[in-house]
Every structure is written in structure tokens, then in C-alpha cells.
XYZ file of C-alpha atoms in Angstrom:
437
model
C 1.263 12.867 45.875
C 4.089 11.179 45.633
C 5.054 8.246 47.954
C 9.180 10.486 49.144
C 6.473 13.229 49.911
C 4.990 11.706 52.647
C 7.395 10.011 53.832
C 9.572 13.358 54.366
C 6.086 14.604 56.222
C 6.736 11.268 58.605
C 10.921 11.979 59.193
C 9.062 15.600 59.870
C 6.793 14.631 61.968
C 9.321 11.773 64.735
C 11.863 14.716 64.694
C 9.596 17.353 65.417
C 8.476 14.377 68.639
C 11.930 13.635 69.659
C 12.296 17.447 69.276
C 9.104 17.828 71.748
C 9.890 15.349 74.374
C 13.432 16.890 74.590
C 12.160 19.208 75.703
C 9.506 18.010 78.334
C 12.173 15.756 79.930
C 14.409 18.195 79.890
C 14.590 18.014 83.529
C 13.867 15.048 84.132
C 16.752 11.811 85.487
C 19.111 11.939 83.047
C 17.811 7.929 82.655
C 15.072 9.080 80.738
C 17.366 11.306 78.499
C 19.042 7.505 77.626
C 16.247 6.214 76.738
C 15.096 9.295 75.115
C 17.827 9.521 73.097
C 17.783 5.269 72.362
C 13.941 6.051 71.068
C 14.917 8.622 68.011
C 17.868 6.551 67.532
C 16.149 3.785 66.553
C 13.309 6.071 65.212
C 16.561 7.436 62.633
C 17.781 3.067 61.657
C 14.311 2.650 61.303
C 13.306 5.782 58.967
C 16.714 4.256 56.976
C 15.053 1.081 57.296
C 12.034 2.403 55.426
C 13.820 4.717 52.649
C 15.566 2.285 51.348
C 12.837 -1.424 50.857
C 9.808 1.573 50.673
C 10.966 4.460 48.978
C 13.808 3.634 46.667
C 12.613 1.285 45.352
C 8.874 2.921 44.128
C 11.497 5.657 43.166
C 13.017 3.402 40.958
C 9.922 1.575 38.860
C 8.717 4.818 38.927
C 11.481 5.285 37.120
C 10.958 2.341 34.895
C 7.562 3.861 34.284
C 9.196 6.921 32.732
C 11.544 4.961 30.577
C 8.462 3.269 29.246
C 6.001 6.805 28.813
C 9.892 7.691 26.302
C 9.168 3.969 24.896
C 12.986 3.770 26.163
C 12.848 -0.182 25.606
C 16.647 -0.547 25.593
C 16.948 0.224 29.620
C 16.991 -2.163 32.273
C 16.557 -1.491 36.096
C 18.929 -2.643 38.807
C 17.278 -4.772 41.865
C 16.939 -2.891 45.054
C 17.746 -5.933 47.396
C 13.788 -6.248 48.214
C 12.107 -8.969 47.426
C 8.473 -7.761 46.491
C 10.180 -4.885 44.262
C 12.884 -7.621 43.073
C 9.770 -9.434 41.572
C 8.206 -5.701 40.438
C 11.980 -5.588 39.047
C 12.793 -8.757 37.310
C 8.868 -8.416 35.456
C 8.643 -4.765 34.487
C 12.824 -6.079 32.435
C 11.544 -9.208 30.527
C 8.341 -7.106 29.865
C 10.938 -4.225 28.523
C 13.121 -7.223 26.338
C 9.547 -7.869 25.009
C 8.327 -4.950 23.922
C 11.961 -4.190 22.275
C 11.852 -7.800 20.219
C 8.214 -6.817 19.023
C 9.558 -3.615 17.762
C 12.379 -4.831 16.158
C 10.702 -7.905 14.447
C 8.478 -5.099 13.419
C 10.476 -2.371 12.201
C 11.814 -5.047 9.872
C 8.349 -6.184 8.584
C 7.473 -3.123 7.807
C 11.350 -2.001 6.378
C 10.823 -5.140 4.314
C 7.317 -4.507 3.787
C 8.880 -0.996 1.791
C 10.867 -2.875 -0.015
C 8.281 -5.317 -0.710
C 6.252 -2.528 -2.260
C 8.420 0.156 -3.716
C 9.999 -2.737 -5.566
C 7.064 -4.857 -6.161
C 5.301 -5.240 -9.956
C 2.440 -5.083 -9.134
C 1.005 -1.111 -8.760
C 0.159 -0.145 -5.002
C -1.995 2.699 -4.247
C -3.084 3.900 -0.752
C -4.976 6.684 0.198
C -6.371 8.124 3.581
C -10.148 7.799 5.137
C -10.701 11.127 2.413
C -9.911 8.673 -0.106
C -6.768 10.632 -0.418
C -3.335 9.283 -2.581
C -0.802 8.880 1.017
C 1.299 6.838 -0.947
C 2.083 5.799 -4.312
C 5.087 2.331 -5.891
C 7.030 3.739 -8.327
C 4.810 1.142 -10.334
C 1.566 2.985 -9.648
C 3.539 6.535 -10.687
C 3.664 4.696 -14.486
C 0.610 3.103 -14.027
C -1.045 6.219 -13.551
C 1.115 8.387 -15.920
C 1.602 11.146 -13.372
C 4.594 13.009 -11.554
C 5.128 11.364 -8.187
C 3.937 15.479 -6.458
C 1.415 15.255 -8.890
C -0.448 12.756 -7.391
C 0.172 12.279 -3.851
C -3.063 14.062 -1.312
C -5.240 14.022 -4.502
C -8.427 12.233 -4.763
C -8.419 9.546 -8.147
C -11.210 11.133 -10.282
C -8.980 14.613 -9.475
C -5.845 13.207 -11.718
C -5.187 13.775 -14.938
C -5.607 10.073 -15.744
C -8.016 7.359 -17.309
C -6.379 4.598 -15.008
C -7.315 7.029 -12.195
C -11.029 7.195 -13.316
C -11.366 4.090 -14.018
C -10.575 2.851 -9.922
C -12.163 5.599 -7.769
C -15.383 3.879 -9.833
C -14.808 0.292 -8.800
C -16.847 -0.671 -5.421
C -14.915 -1.171 -2.335
C -13.809 -4.430 -1.182
C -14.298 -5.279 -5.407
C -12.058 -6.599 -8.440
C -12.269 -5.483 -12.058
C -10.421 -6.292 -15.630
C -10.373 -2.349 -17.233
C -9.404 -2.136 -20.941
C -7.486 1.609 -21.403
C -7.096 3.823 -24.604
C -3.380 2.833 -24.821
C -4.283 -1.801 -25.193
C -2.770 -1.488 -21.586
C -5.261 -4.362 -19.897
C -4.885 -3.976 -15.724
C -6.789 -6.257 -13.060
C -7.708 -3.661 -10.658
C -8.917 -4.392 -6.553
C -9.829 -2.488 -4.108
C -9.516 -3.466 -0.569
C -8.627 -2.278 2.683
C -6.313 -2.718 6.242
C -7.373 -1.936 9.168
C -4.043 0.521 10.760
C -4.602 1.888 15.029
C -8.681 0.856 14.329
C -9.759 2.388 11.543
C -9.670 1.488 8.072
C -7.416 2.593 4.959
C -8.488 2.020 1.278
C -6.077 0.623 -1.123
C -5.693 -0.010 -4.416
C -3.414 -3.165 -6.340
C -3.292 -2.742 -10.119
C -1.526 -6.220 -11.992
C -0.890 -5.745 -15.208
C -1.889 -8.501 -17.472
C -1.897 -6.338 -20.744
C 1.200 -9.580 -22.236
C -1.412 -12.385 -20.804
C -4.456 -11.419 -22.842
C -2.177 -10.312 -25.997
C -0.887 -13.018 -26.023
C -4.493 -14.958 -25.872
C -5.778 -13.782 -28.197
C -2.739 -13.633 -31.146
C -3.617 -17.202 -30.032
C -6.504 -16.891 -30.820
C -6.825 -14.834 -33.164
C -4.073 -16.166 -34.958
C -5.521 -19.846 -35.262
C -8.806 -18.267 -36.458
C -6.966 -16.418 -39.906
C -4.677 -18.999 -40.615
C -8.023 -22.018 -40.491
C -10.205 -19.172 -42.659
C -7.547 -18.265 -45.119
C -6.684 -22.067 -45.655
C -10.235 -22.420 -47.234
C -11.043 -19.109 -48.589
C -8.129 -20.213 -51.352
C -8.831 -23.404 -51.494
C -12.156 -22.573 -52.487
C -11.399 -19.453 -54.138
C -8.917 -21.247 -56.231
C -11.156 -23.982 -56.855
C -13.514 -21.760 -57.826
C -11.781 -19.068 -60.337
C -9.574 -21.606 -62.087
C -13.607 -23.554 -62.674
C -14.447 -19.652 -64.165
C -12.129 -19.022 -66.271
C -12.530 -23.209 -68.019
C -15.666 -22.266 -68.449
C -15.389 -18.363 -69.884
C -12.781 -19.983 -72.225
C -15.018 -22.151 -73.430
C -17.802 -19.632 -73.655
C -15.488 -16.842 -75.544
C -16.368 -19.238 -78.855
C -19.854 -19.339 -78.987
C -21.654 -16.336 -80.084
C -24.257 -14.084 -78.037
C -21.997 -15.445 -75.029
C -20.734 -12.021 -73.740
C -22.767 -10.917 -70.878
C -22.404 -14.358 -69.683
C -17.989 -14.227 -70.228
C -18.978 -10.597 -68.490
C -20.652 -12.023 -65.661
C -17.762 -14.936 -65.303
C -15.160 -12.167 -65.857
C -16.550 -10.051 -62.356
C -17.309 -13.409 -60.253
C -13.457 -14.412 -60.553
C -12.479 -11.261 -59.955
C -14.539 -11.067 -56.715
C -12.620 -13.706 -56.021
C -9.030 -12.698 -56.415
C -11.051 -9.315 -54.069
C -12.269 -12.483 -51.053
C -8.095 -13.817 -51.018
C -6.436 -10.368 -50.904
C -9.395 -9.768 -48.686
C -8.578 -12.554 -45.761
C -4.671 -11.878 -47.077
C -4.429 -8.553 -45.228
C -5.525 -11.042 -41.881
C -2.929 -12.968 -42.295
C -0.893 -10.277 -43.048
C -0.896 -9.396 -38.937
C 0.173 -12.454 -37.437
C 2.779 -12.504 -40.178
C 4.928 -9.526 -38.754
C 8.499 -9.632 -39.147
C 10.324 -8.841 -35.674
C 11.697 -5.154 -35.757
C 15.581 -5.197 -37.098
C 16.755 -2.117 -35.083
C 18.721 0.385 -36.468
C 19.623 4.776 -36.234
C 17.540 6.510 -37.667
C 16.574 9.792 -37.820
C 12.961 9.905 -36.381
C 12.302 14.413 -37.998
C 13.412 12.768 -40.569
C 11.137 10.045 -41.292
C 8.083 12.147 -40.489
C 9.298 13.745 -42.604
C 8.974 11.780 -45.378
C 5.471 9.720 -44.303
C 4.117 13.285 -44.105
C 4.884 14.025 -47.796
C 3.846 11.007 -48.695
C -0.369 10.728 -47.228
C 0.242 14.887 -48.700
C -1.965 14.149 -51.720
C -4.133 12.097 -48.989
C -5.424 14.605 -47.071
C -5.169 17.083 -49.910
C -8.496 15.441 -51.712
C -10.076 15.091 -48.456
C -9.461 18.749 -47.733
C -7.510 18.180 -44.910
C -4.460 20.114 -43.786
C -1.598 18.015 -42.479
C 1.344 19.904 -41.057
C 4.388 19.110 -39.385
C 6.471 20.287 -35.906
C 9.552 18.786 -35.653
C 11.600 19.643 -32.248
C 15.440 19.761 -33.871
C 16.978 18.162 -30.379
C 14.584 14.761 -31.595
C 18.221 12.622 -33.081
C 18.262 9.300 -34.326
C 16.362 6.444 -32.827
C 16.382 2.651 -32.689
C 13.586 1.561 -35.072
C 12.514 -0.613 -37.755
C 12.754 2.120 -40.462
C 9.825 0.215 -42.783
C 7.371 -1.337 -40.103
C 7.700 2.339 -37.797
C 6.628 4.173 -41.925
C 3.558 1.586 -42.153
C 2.798 2.466 -37.907
C 2.169 5.913 -38.786
C 1.168 6.029 -42.178
C -1.776 3.673 -40.779
C -2.200 6.622 -38.316
C -2.875 9.165 -40.474
C -4.310 7.328 -42.394
C -7.067 6.813 -39.450
C -7.506 10.694 -38.677
C -7.837 11.494 -42.319
C -10.998 8.630 -42.026
C -12.234 10.270 -38.451
C -12.181 13.143 -39.947
C -13.931 12.851 -43.683
C -16.532 11.615 -41.625
C -17.351 13.957 -39.534
C -17.400 17.293 -42.592
C -20.621 17.194 -43.277
C -21.448 17.551 -39.789
C -20.035 20.802 -38.356
C -18.271 21.567 -41.311
C -14.464 23.047 -39.934
C -11.642 22.640 -42.166
C -10.345 18.818 -41.100
C -6.603 19.428 -39.279
C -3.941 17.403 -39.281
C -0.660 17.585 -36.816
C 2.384 15.222 -36.489
C 4.587 16.063 -33.290
C 7.961 14.952 -32.406
C 8.740 16.436 -29.016
C 12.574 15.122 -27.063
C 13.697 13.682 -26.118
C 11.887 11.097 -28.577
C 8.267 11.013 -28.587
C 5.523 11.709 -32.134
C 2.342 12.838 -31.529
C -0.782 12.935 -34.528
C -3.322 15.170 -33.139
C -6.890 16.342 -35.147
C -9.505 17.300 -34.990
C -12.459 15.177 -35.306
C -14.898 13.855 -34.198
C -13.604 12.451 -31.541
C -13.204 9.083 -30.372
C -16.509 8.434 -27.666
C -15.093 6.362 -23.870
C -17.560 3.804 -24.624
C -15.022 3.503 -27.812
C -12.199 4.328 -25.761
C -11.099 0.714 -24.126
C -12.130 -1.382 -27.347
C -9.788 0.505 -29.601
C -7.009 -1.211 -29.795
C -9.477 -5.193 -29.481
C -9.199 -7.786 -33.002
C -11.529 -7.082 -35.630
C -12.867 -4.646 -33.738
C -13.280 -0.949 -35.751
C -15.991 1.691 -35.626
C -15.938 1.906 -39.403
C -18.617 0.422 -42.084
C -16.183 -0.952 -43.965
C -13.102 -1.734 -41.536
C -11.626 -5.227 -40.550
C -10.541 -4.468 -37.298
C -6.505 -4.679 -37.685
C -5.036 -1.662 -38.463
C -5.299 -0.583 -34.742
C -4.130 -4.493 -33.917
C -0.909 -3.529 -36.971
C -0.034 -0.813 -34.760
C 0.043 -2.305 -30.847
C 1.439 -5.401 -32.521
C 4.505 -3.332 -33.951
C 5.151 -0.001 -31.034
C 4.700 -3.413 -28.303
C 7.325 -4.626 -30.177
C 9.520 -1.582 -30.547
C 8.947 -1.415 -26.328
C 7.136 1.856 -27.053
C 4.302 3.616 -24.568
C 1.366 4.738 -26.486
C -1.939 5.428 -25.629
C -5.182 6.790 -28.397
C -7.690 9.112 -26.781
C -9.435 12.248 -26.908
C -8.895 15.543 -24.789
C -10.838 18.354 -22.557
C -10.114 20.597 -25.360
C -11.557 18.373 -27.699
C -7.690 17.013 -29.701
C -8.047 13.655 -29.702
C -3.466 12.350 -29.783
C -2.545 9.564 -30.845
C 0.638 9.670 -28.846
C 4.332 7.350 -29.179
C 6.801 7.581 -26.753
C 10.217 5.579 -26.811
C 11.881 4.145 -24.153
């Protein structure tokens, strides 16, 4: 019960007591009545003082508690003129000032942290305790390749995203380097923070693609130049010697077989020189000269150029062009080589699988507005283990492959600023997707 209630009970009790005394002393001399009246007046004055010194300060402190409960840290209590109560009021006002400043500081820090997360070049994904996505910044949306509404309130393993699938397999408090089928490389950290006494997991995703590609390029450029230099110098000397020996032996009798062997060796040297030159060409890719190009026309030209090769392999090559696709800024000659390489790889994968499943090979080259190209094939597909290595230098799944075709494609598309991926989907079709940014 509140102290004000007890105060009113005390007032009623004293008033009742005073009334009873007046009744009992009504027949007594007037002196008693004067004394009684003075006593009642003293009691009333005491009650007023008691109210101002005790009840009113307690009401003021109670109002402060209400302000504290409502988190109204901007209001202050006024002094009541009572020493003990004013001490409490001063302490309360200082506490409210500190709480106000602390809340303002926390809001400013939270606002700064939100701005930092939103503008961060690193992807940030915050999960609930049920491992469902509660927040992610724009860079994380871009890295995952999904829309914001598709990711919210979902588990990472429920998203149609290769990166999300890799993230879901990283144990807590560990860091892993993830290489995807779009040639991108990410450093992913799975950690947690404390909020209201509970641990909330989150992921930090750092793109390392450019740094790793530059390091790879420096490494294989040096190796290729050294090998090309040694091989070309050696083959030049060998072919010169073989030509001299062949000319000398050609005038002799019964030397035709030896001369044939000499010519085969010479041709083999030239073949080795051409082989290493192909590696050197990857290092010498020129910077693209960008100009507006009709994407549908360029794709149609590549389709006509590759039709003969596909027909020889009993593969149907189809073209599906979106009429809404217009001009795209690109280097036409470089991009044509990219598209030819992609179709050639698709045809070779289908040819290698034709004897096993016996189905009709099919390649579809499709353009989509505003500016994207997709090459779809029904070949054997790409395994998860192979996906992460596709765009690595010198990696190839072909028995006689050199592992430079996809490196060339990666270099050219990266210099065009394109987003691309090579992946086999759940429907069994393999798609090479190129999106012009």
C-alpha cells in the first residue's frame, strides 16, 4: 500500500480522535475547550508539515520511478526542500543524465555500426539462434547472388546459392577459403557475438579474387615465359640441325627412311613450339577496346561459325535471342573468342559422354535482356569437386587438355567487368552464364 494511503488514514484517525474529545469535553469549562482547540490546530499544522516533508517527497520520487520505467531520460525531478529527499533527487537526476548520455552514445554507435555494415566491402550475414538469416548487407546479397527477400528468415543451406552452401558447412569459430564456380575466391569467417546474454552467429565474407588472381598471374607468367624461352631456343637449334642433316643425307642413296625420320622430328619440334606459344598467348591477352556491339548479331555469327563442328559431332546447336537485347560495350574480337571457346568446351563434353547415355547432344546459346548470354548443354555435368577448380591455371578434365581455355575466358570476361559462372544445376543441364554489368 502507498504511503499516501497511510497518511490519509492517520488524518482520519486524528480528526476522529479530535471530534471525540470535543464531544467528551462539551460540558467542561471553556479552558479545556481552548486547550483542545490548540491541540487540534497543532495536529493539523503537524499533518501539513508531515505531508510536505514525507508524503510529497515520496510522491516526487515515485514519479521519478515512473519516468525511469517509461525510459524518459530527458525529464528531471525538482527539489522539494527536504534534505534527505533532495539528496535522493540529486542522485536520481545525475543517474538520469548519465543514462541519457549513455543511450545517446549507444544510438550513435549503433547508427555508425549500421552505416559501416551497409557500406562495408565485406559481406556480413547475421543469423538468429535458429541459424536463420536475420540481417545481411548489400555486399552479402551481391556475393550470394540472391534477392534480399529470398534470403531473409531462411537457413543458408535452404538458399539456391553456391556460396551459401559453402558457408553452411564452415564450423563455428573457424575461417575457410572458398573457391566457387564463377572464379571468385572468398575468405569466410564463422563467428558469434553476445546480444542480451545470448550468442548470435554471423559470417564475414571477404572477396580475395583479385589478389589471388594477380598472384596466380604473376606466378604462371613467370613460369610460361621461362619455359617458352627455353623451349623455343632449344627447338630452334634442334630444327636447324635436323634441316642441315636432312639436306646432307638427301643426296646419299638409301637414306629416305632416315630423312623421313628427320622430317617427323622437325615437325614434332614445330608442334612443341606451337604448344608452348598457346600458353604464352594467355599472358599476352591485350586490353579490350570497348565499343558498342549488337550482342544478338555477334552471338549469331559465333553460332554459324561453330555449326559445322557441332554437326560433325552429331550435336544440335540452337540459338534463342531476346529481341529486347540491344547494344553492349565490348571488344567484339575478344568476346567472340570467349564464346567460341565456351561452345567448343560444351561440344567436347557432350562428345565424351555420347557413348554412355546415347542421348542427342544439344547446345543452346541464349541471350536475355538487358545484357546477358547463357550457353546451356546437356552433357555429363560438372561435379562439386571439379567446380571449385574450373578457372584455376593449368587445370583440365580433358585427357589432353592444357588448362588454359577457361583461364583465357576468365581473363577476358574479368577485363570486361562481367559477372560469370559455370555450374551444373539440379535439372542436369550445365550453364555458362555471362552478365554484362
